[in-house]
Coordinates of C-alpha atoms in Angstrom, one line a residue:
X218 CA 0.0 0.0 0.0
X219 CA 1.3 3.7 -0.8
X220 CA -0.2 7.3 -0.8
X221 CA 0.0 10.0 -3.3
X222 CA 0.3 13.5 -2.3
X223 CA -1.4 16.4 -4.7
X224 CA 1.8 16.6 -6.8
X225 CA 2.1 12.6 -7.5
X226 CA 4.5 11.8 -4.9
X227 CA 4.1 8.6 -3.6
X228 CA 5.1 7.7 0.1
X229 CA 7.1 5.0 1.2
X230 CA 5.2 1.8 0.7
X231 CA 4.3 -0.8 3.6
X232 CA 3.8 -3.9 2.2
X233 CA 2.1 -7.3 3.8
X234 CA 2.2 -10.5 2.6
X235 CA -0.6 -13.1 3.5
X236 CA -0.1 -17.2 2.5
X237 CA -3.6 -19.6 2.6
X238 CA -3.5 -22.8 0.7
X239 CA -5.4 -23.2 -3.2
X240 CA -7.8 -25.5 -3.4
X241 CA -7.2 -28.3 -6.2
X242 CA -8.5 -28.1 -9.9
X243 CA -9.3 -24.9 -11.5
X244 CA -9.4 -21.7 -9.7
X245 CA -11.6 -18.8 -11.2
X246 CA -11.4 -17.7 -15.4
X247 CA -9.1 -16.4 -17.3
X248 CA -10.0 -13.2 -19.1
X249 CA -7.6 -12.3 -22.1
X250 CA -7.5 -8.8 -24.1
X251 CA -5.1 -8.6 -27.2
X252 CA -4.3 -5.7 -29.4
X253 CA -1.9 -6.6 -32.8
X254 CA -1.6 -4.3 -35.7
X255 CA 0.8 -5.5 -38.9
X256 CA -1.7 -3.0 -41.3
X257 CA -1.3 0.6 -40.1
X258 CA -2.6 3.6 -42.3
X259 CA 0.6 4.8 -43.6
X260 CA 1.7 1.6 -45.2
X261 CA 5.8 2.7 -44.3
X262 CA 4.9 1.6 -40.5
X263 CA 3.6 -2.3 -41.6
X264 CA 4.5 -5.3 -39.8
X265 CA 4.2 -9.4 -41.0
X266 CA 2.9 -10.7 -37.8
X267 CA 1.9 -8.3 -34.8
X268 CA -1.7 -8.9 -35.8
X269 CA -1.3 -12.8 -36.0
X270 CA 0.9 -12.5 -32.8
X271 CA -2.9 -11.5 -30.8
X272 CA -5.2 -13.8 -32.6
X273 CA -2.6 -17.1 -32.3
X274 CA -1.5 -16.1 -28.2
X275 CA -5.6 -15.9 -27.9
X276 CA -5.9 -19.4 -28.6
X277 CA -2.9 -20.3 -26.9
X278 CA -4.5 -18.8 -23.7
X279 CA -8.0 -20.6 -24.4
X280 CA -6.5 -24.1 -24.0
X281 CA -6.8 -23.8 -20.8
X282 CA -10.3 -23.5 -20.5
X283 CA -11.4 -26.2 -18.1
X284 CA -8.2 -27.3 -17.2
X285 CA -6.5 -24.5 -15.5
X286 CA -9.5 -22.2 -15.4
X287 CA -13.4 -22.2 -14.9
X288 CA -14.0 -20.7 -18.1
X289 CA -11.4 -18.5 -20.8
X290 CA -13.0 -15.0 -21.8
X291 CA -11.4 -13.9 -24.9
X292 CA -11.4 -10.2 -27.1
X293 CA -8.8 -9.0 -29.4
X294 CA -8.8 -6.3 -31.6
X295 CA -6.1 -6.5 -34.4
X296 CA -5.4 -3.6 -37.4
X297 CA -7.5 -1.1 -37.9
X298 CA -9.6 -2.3 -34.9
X299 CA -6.4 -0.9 -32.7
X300 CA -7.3 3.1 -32.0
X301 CA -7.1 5.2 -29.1
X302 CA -10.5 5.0 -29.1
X303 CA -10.6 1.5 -28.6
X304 CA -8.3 1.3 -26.1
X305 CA -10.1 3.6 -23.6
X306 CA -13.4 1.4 -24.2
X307 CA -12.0 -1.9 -23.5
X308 CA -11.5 -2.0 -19.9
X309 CA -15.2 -2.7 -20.1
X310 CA -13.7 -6.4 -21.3
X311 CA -13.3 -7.3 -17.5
X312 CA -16.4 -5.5 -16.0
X313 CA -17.6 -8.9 -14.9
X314 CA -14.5 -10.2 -13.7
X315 CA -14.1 -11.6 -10.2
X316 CA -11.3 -11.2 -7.8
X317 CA -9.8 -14.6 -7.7
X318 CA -9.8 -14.6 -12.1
X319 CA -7.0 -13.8 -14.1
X320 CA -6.7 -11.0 -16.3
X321 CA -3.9 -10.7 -19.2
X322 CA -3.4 -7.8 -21.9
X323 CA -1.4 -8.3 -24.7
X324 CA -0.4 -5.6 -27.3
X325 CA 2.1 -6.4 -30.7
X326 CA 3.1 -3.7 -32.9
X327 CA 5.1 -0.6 -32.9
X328 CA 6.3 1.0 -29.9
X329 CA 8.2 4.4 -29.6
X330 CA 8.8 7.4 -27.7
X331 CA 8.3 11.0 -28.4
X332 CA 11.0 12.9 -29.6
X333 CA 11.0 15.7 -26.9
X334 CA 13.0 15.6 -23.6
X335 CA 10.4 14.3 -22.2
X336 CA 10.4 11.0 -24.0
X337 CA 6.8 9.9 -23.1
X338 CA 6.5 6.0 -24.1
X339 CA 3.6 5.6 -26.6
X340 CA 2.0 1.7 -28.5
X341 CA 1.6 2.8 -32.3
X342 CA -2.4 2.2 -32.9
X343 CA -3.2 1.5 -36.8
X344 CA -4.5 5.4 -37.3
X345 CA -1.5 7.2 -35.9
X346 CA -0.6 10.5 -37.1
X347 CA 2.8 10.7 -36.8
X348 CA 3.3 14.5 -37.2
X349 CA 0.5 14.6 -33.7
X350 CA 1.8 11.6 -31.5
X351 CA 0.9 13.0 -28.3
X352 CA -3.1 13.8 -30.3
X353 CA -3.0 9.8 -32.1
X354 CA -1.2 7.1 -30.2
X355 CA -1.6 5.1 -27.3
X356 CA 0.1 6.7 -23.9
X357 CA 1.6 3.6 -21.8
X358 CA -0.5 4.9 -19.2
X359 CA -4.1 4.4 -21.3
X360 CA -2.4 0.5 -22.0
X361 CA -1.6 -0.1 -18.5
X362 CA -4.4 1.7 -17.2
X363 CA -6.7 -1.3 -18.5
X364 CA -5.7 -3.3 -15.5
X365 CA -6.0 -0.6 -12.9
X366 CA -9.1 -0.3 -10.5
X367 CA -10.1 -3.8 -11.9
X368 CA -11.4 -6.8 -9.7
X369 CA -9.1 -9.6 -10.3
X370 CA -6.2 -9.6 -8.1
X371 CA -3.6 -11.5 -10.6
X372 CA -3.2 -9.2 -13.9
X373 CA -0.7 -9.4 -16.2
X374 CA 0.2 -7.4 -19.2
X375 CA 2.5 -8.7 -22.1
X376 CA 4.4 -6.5 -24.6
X377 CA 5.7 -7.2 -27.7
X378 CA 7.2 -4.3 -29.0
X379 CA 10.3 -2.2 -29.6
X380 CA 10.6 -0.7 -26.1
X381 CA 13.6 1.6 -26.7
X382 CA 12.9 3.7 -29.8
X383 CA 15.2 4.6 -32.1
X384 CA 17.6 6.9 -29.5
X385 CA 18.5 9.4 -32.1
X386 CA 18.4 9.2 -36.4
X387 CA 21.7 7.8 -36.7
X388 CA 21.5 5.1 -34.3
X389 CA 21.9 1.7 -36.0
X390 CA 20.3 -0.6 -34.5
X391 CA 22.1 -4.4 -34.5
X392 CA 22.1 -6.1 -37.8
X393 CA 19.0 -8.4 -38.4
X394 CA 19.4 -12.4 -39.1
X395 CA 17.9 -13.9 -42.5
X396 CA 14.2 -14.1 -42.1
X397 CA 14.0 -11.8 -38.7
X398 CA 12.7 -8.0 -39.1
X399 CA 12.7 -5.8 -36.3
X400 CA 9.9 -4.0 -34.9
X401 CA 11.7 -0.5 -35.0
X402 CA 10.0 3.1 -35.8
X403 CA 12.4 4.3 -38.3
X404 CA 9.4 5.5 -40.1
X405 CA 7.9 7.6 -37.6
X406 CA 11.4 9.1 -37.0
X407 CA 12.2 9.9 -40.8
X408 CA 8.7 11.2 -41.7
X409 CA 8.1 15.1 -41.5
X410 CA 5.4 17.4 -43.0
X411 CA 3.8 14.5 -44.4
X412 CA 6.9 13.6 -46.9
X413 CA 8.6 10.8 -45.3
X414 CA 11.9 12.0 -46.5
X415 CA 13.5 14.5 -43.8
X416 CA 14.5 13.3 -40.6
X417 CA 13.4 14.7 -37.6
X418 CA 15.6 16.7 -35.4
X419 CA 17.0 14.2 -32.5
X420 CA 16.7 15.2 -28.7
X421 CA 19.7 16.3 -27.1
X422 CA 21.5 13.0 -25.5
X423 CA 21.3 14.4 -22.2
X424 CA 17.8 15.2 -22.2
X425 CA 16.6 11.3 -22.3
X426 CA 19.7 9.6 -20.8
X427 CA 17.7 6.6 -19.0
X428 CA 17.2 5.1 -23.0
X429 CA 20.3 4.2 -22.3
X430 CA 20.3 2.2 -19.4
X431 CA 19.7 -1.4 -20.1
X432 CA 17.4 -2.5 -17.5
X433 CA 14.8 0.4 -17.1
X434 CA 11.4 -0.4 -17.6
X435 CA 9.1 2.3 -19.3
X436 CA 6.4 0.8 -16.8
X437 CA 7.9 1.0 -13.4
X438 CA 6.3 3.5 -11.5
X439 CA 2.5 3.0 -13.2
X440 CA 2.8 -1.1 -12.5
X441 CA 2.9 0.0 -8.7
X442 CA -0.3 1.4 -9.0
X443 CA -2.3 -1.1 -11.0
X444 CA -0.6 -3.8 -9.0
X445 CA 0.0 -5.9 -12.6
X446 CA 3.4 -7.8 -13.5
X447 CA 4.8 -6.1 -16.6
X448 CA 6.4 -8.6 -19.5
X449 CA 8.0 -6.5 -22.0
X450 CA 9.8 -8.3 -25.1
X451 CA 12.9 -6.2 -24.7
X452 CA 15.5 -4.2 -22.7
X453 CA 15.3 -0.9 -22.5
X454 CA 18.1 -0.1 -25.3
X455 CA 17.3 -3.3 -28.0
X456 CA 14.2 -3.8 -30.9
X457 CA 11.8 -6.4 -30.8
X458 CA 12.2 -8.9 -33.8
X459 CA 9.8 -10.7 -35.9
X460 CA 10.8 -14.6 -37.8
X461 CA 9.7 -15.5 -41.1
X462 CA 10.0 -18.8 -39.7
X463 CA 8.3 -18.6 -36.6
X464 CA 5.4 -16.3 -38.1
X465 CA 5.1 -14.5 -35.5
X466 CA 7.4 -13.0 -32.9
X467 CA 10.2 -13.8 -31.1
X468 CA 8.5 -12.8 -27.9
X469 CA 5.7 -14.0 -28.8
X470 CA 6.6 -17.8 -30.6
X471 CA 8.7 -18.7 -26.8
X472 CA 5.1 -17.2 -24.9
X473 CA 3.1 -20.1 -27.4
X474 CA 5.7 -22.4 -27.2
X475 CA 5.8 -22.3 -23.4
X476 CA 1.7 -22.4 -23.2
X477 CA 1.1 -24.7 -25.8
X478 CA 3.8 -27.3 -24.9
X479 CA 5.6 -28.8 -21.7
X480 CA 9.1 -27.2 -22.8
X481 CA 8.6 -24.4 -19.4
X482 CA 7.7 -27.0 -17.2
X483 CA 11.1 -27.5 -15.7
X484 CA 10.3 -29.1 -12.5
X485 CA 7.6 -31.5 -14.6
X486 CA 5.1 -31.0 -12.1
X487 CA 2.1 -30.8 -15.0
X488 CA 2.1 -26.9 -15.0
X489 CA 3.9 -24.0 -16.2
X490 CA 4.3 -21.2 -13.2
X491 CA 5.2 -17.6 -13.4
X492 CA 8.6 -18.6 -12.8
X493 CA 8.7 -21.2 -15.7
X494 CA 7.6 -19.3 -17.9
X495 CA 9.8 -16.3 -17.4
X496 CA 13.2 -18.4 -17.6
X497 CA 12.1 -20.4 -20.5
X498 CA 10.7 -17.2 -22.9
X499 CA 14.1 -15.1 -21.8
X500 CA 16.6 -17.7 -22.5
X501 CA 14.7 -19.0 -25.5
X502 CA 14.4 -15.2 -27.0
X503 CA 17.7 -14.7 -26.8
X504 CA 18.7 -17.6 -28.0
X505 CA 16.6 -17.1 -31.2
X506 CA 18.3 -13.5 -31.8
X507 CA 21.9 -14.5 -31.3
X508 CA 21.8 -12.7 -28.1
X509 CA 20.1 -9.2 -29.8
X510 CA 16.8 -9.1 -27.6
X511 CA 16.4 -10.0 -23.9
X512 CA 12.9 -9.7 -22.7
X513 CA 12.3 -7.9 -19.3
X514 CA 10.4 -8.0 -16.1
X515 CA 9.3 -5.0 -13.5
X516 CA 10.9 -5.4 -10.5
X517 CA 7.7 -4.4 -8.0
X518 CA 4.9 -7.5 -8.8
X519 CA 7.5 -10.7 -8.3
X520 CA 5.4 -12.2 -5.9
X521 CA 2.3 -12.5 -8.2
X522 CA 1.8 -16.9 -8.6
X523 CA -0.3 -17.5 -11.8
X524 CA 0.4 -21.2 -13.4
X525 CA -0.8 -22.7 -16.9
X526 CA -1.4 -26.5 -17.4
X527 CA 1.1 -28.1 -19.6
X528 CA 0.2 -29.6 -22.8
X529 CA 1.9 -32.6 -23.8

C-alpha cells in the first residue's frame, strides 16, 4: 500500500504478505485482451505478424479452459480495430470479472517514444498520425491503465514491442538475421510534414539519458499502482524482432511455445508457473536472436503466482 500526495509523490510503501492454501483443480477464469496491428494507415509503418501475434497467443490462452481455469473469456482487436478509441473502451472487457480470475493484456506492434525531452513512451495504434503523437497514439498509461481499479487480483500485461525507440536518427540498431525483421520506428522518425523523407531533429543526448540504461522499464512507476506484472519483449536499449520462420514474434513464438507445450515445465510438475515461464521465454528469445533481444520483467509485482497447465 502507498499514498500520493497532490503533486504525484508517492510515500514509502508498507507492504504485507498473506499465505492460505489453493484448493485443487481450476481456480476462477481467465480473461484475455489482445491488441496486434501488422496494417497501419501509412503503409511505411507495416509489420508481417503483430496482428497474428494477438489472434494465435488468444488461442494459446483458451486451452486452458477447463483445465486451469473455470471458463477463458477472450477479445482481441487487431489492425484497424487498434485506436485510441478502442483502447479507452475496453476496460469494459473485464467488468464482470471476479477477484480470484485472471486477467492478461497483450499488445504487438510498434512501440516508440516521443521525440521531446520528455520521451513519453507511446503503443503505435493502426491510425496514428505521426506528425500529432501525443493527439493519435496510445500513452503507456491508457495500455496499463486497462488493468488498474479492476477486480481480479492476478493481472498481467504482455508486450511485444520495440521498447527503446530509435535513441536518435543515426543510431543503427544491430544487424537483423535472414528471415528476422525488427519491430523498430524508423518510419515515424524519418517522416516530417507528411513527406517521409526529412528526418526529424534528435533530442539532445542528455535530455533522455535513461534510454540508455539497459534495464529500465518504461512501466515502473504506473505497474505499482495497477498492482499488474509487466512482460516486455525487450530491454530498454534493444528492438523487438519478428521470424519468417516462426510467423510471428520472437516474444511471442517462446510465450506459445511455453503455453502450448511442456518445454517451461522445468520441475515436470504438470504446470507452467510464473517462474517457468519467465526463464524459459528469456533464455529462448535470446537464444533465437543470437543474443540481440532479452525480454524484461518489472521489478515491483514478483510475488504474483499464476500457473498454466502443460500440454503434452
Amino acid at each position: 500500500m502507498s499514498a500520493f500526495d497532490r503533486a504525484g509523490v508517492e510515500s514509502l510503501r508498507d507492504v504485507r504478505v498473506i499465505e492460505r492454501p489453493l484448493p485443487a483443480g481450476p481456480r476462477g477464469d481467465l480473461w484475455f485482451l489482445g491488441f496486434g496491428v501488422s496494417k497501419y494507415r501509412d503503409p511505411a509503418l507495416n509489420l508481417d505478424f503483430a496482428e497474428k501475434d494477438a489472434k494465435d497467443l488468444a488461442a494459446a490462452f483458451a486451452r486452458a479452459r477447463g483445465v486451469g481455469f473455470t471458463d477463458v473469456h477472450v477479445a482481441t482487436y487487431v489492425d484497424d480495430q487498434v485506436t485510441v478509441a478502442r483502447l479507452r473502451e475496453a476496460k469494459a472487457f473485464f467488468a464482470s470479472a471476479k477477484v480470484d480470475d485472471v486477467a492478461v493484456v497483450f499488445v504487438a506492434g510498434h512501440g516508440t517514444h516521443s521525440r521531446d525531452a520528455a520521451a513519453d513512451y507511446f503503443f503505435v495504434t493502426h491510425d496514428v498520425d505521426v506528425r500529432r503523437l501525443r493527439d493519435t497514439a496510445a500513452p503507456f498509461a491508457l495500455v496499463e491503465g486497462l488493468l488498474d481499479g479492476i477486480q481480479p487480483r492476478r493481472k498481467l500485461l504482455f508486450l511485444d514491442t520495440c521498447e527503446s525507440g530509435e535513441r536518435d536518427v543515426d543510431w543503427a540498431p544491430a544487424a537483423a538475421t535472414a528471415g528476422q525483421k525488427a519491430r523498430t520506428t524508423r518510419a515515424l522518425v524519418l517522416a516530417a510534414a507528411g513527406t517521409g523523407s526529412t528526418p526529424l531533429s534528435p533530442p539532445r543526448a542528455r535530455a533522455r539519458p535513461w534510454l540508455l540504461a539497459r534495464d529500465r522499464l518504461i512501466d515502473h512507476d504506473l505497474s505499482r499502482r495497477s498492482g499488474a506484472l509487466v512482460f516486455a519483449a525487450s530491454r530498454g536499449d534493444e528492438l523487438s524482432w519478428e521470424d519468417d520462420s516462426l510467423q510471428n514474434g520472437v516474444f511471442t513464438s517462446a510465450l506459445r511455445a511455453a503455453l502450448e507445450t511442456s518445454a517451461a515445465d522445468a520441475d515436470r510438475d504438470g504446470q507452467v508457473s510464473l517462474d517457468e515461464l519467465r526463464a524459459f521465454v528469456t533464455r529462448t528469445v535470446a537464444a533465437r536472436t543470437g543474443d540481440k533481444q532479452h525480454p524484461s520483467v518489472d521489478h515491483d509485482n514478483l510475488a504474483l503466482r499464476v500457473a498454466w497447465p502443460t500440454v503434452r
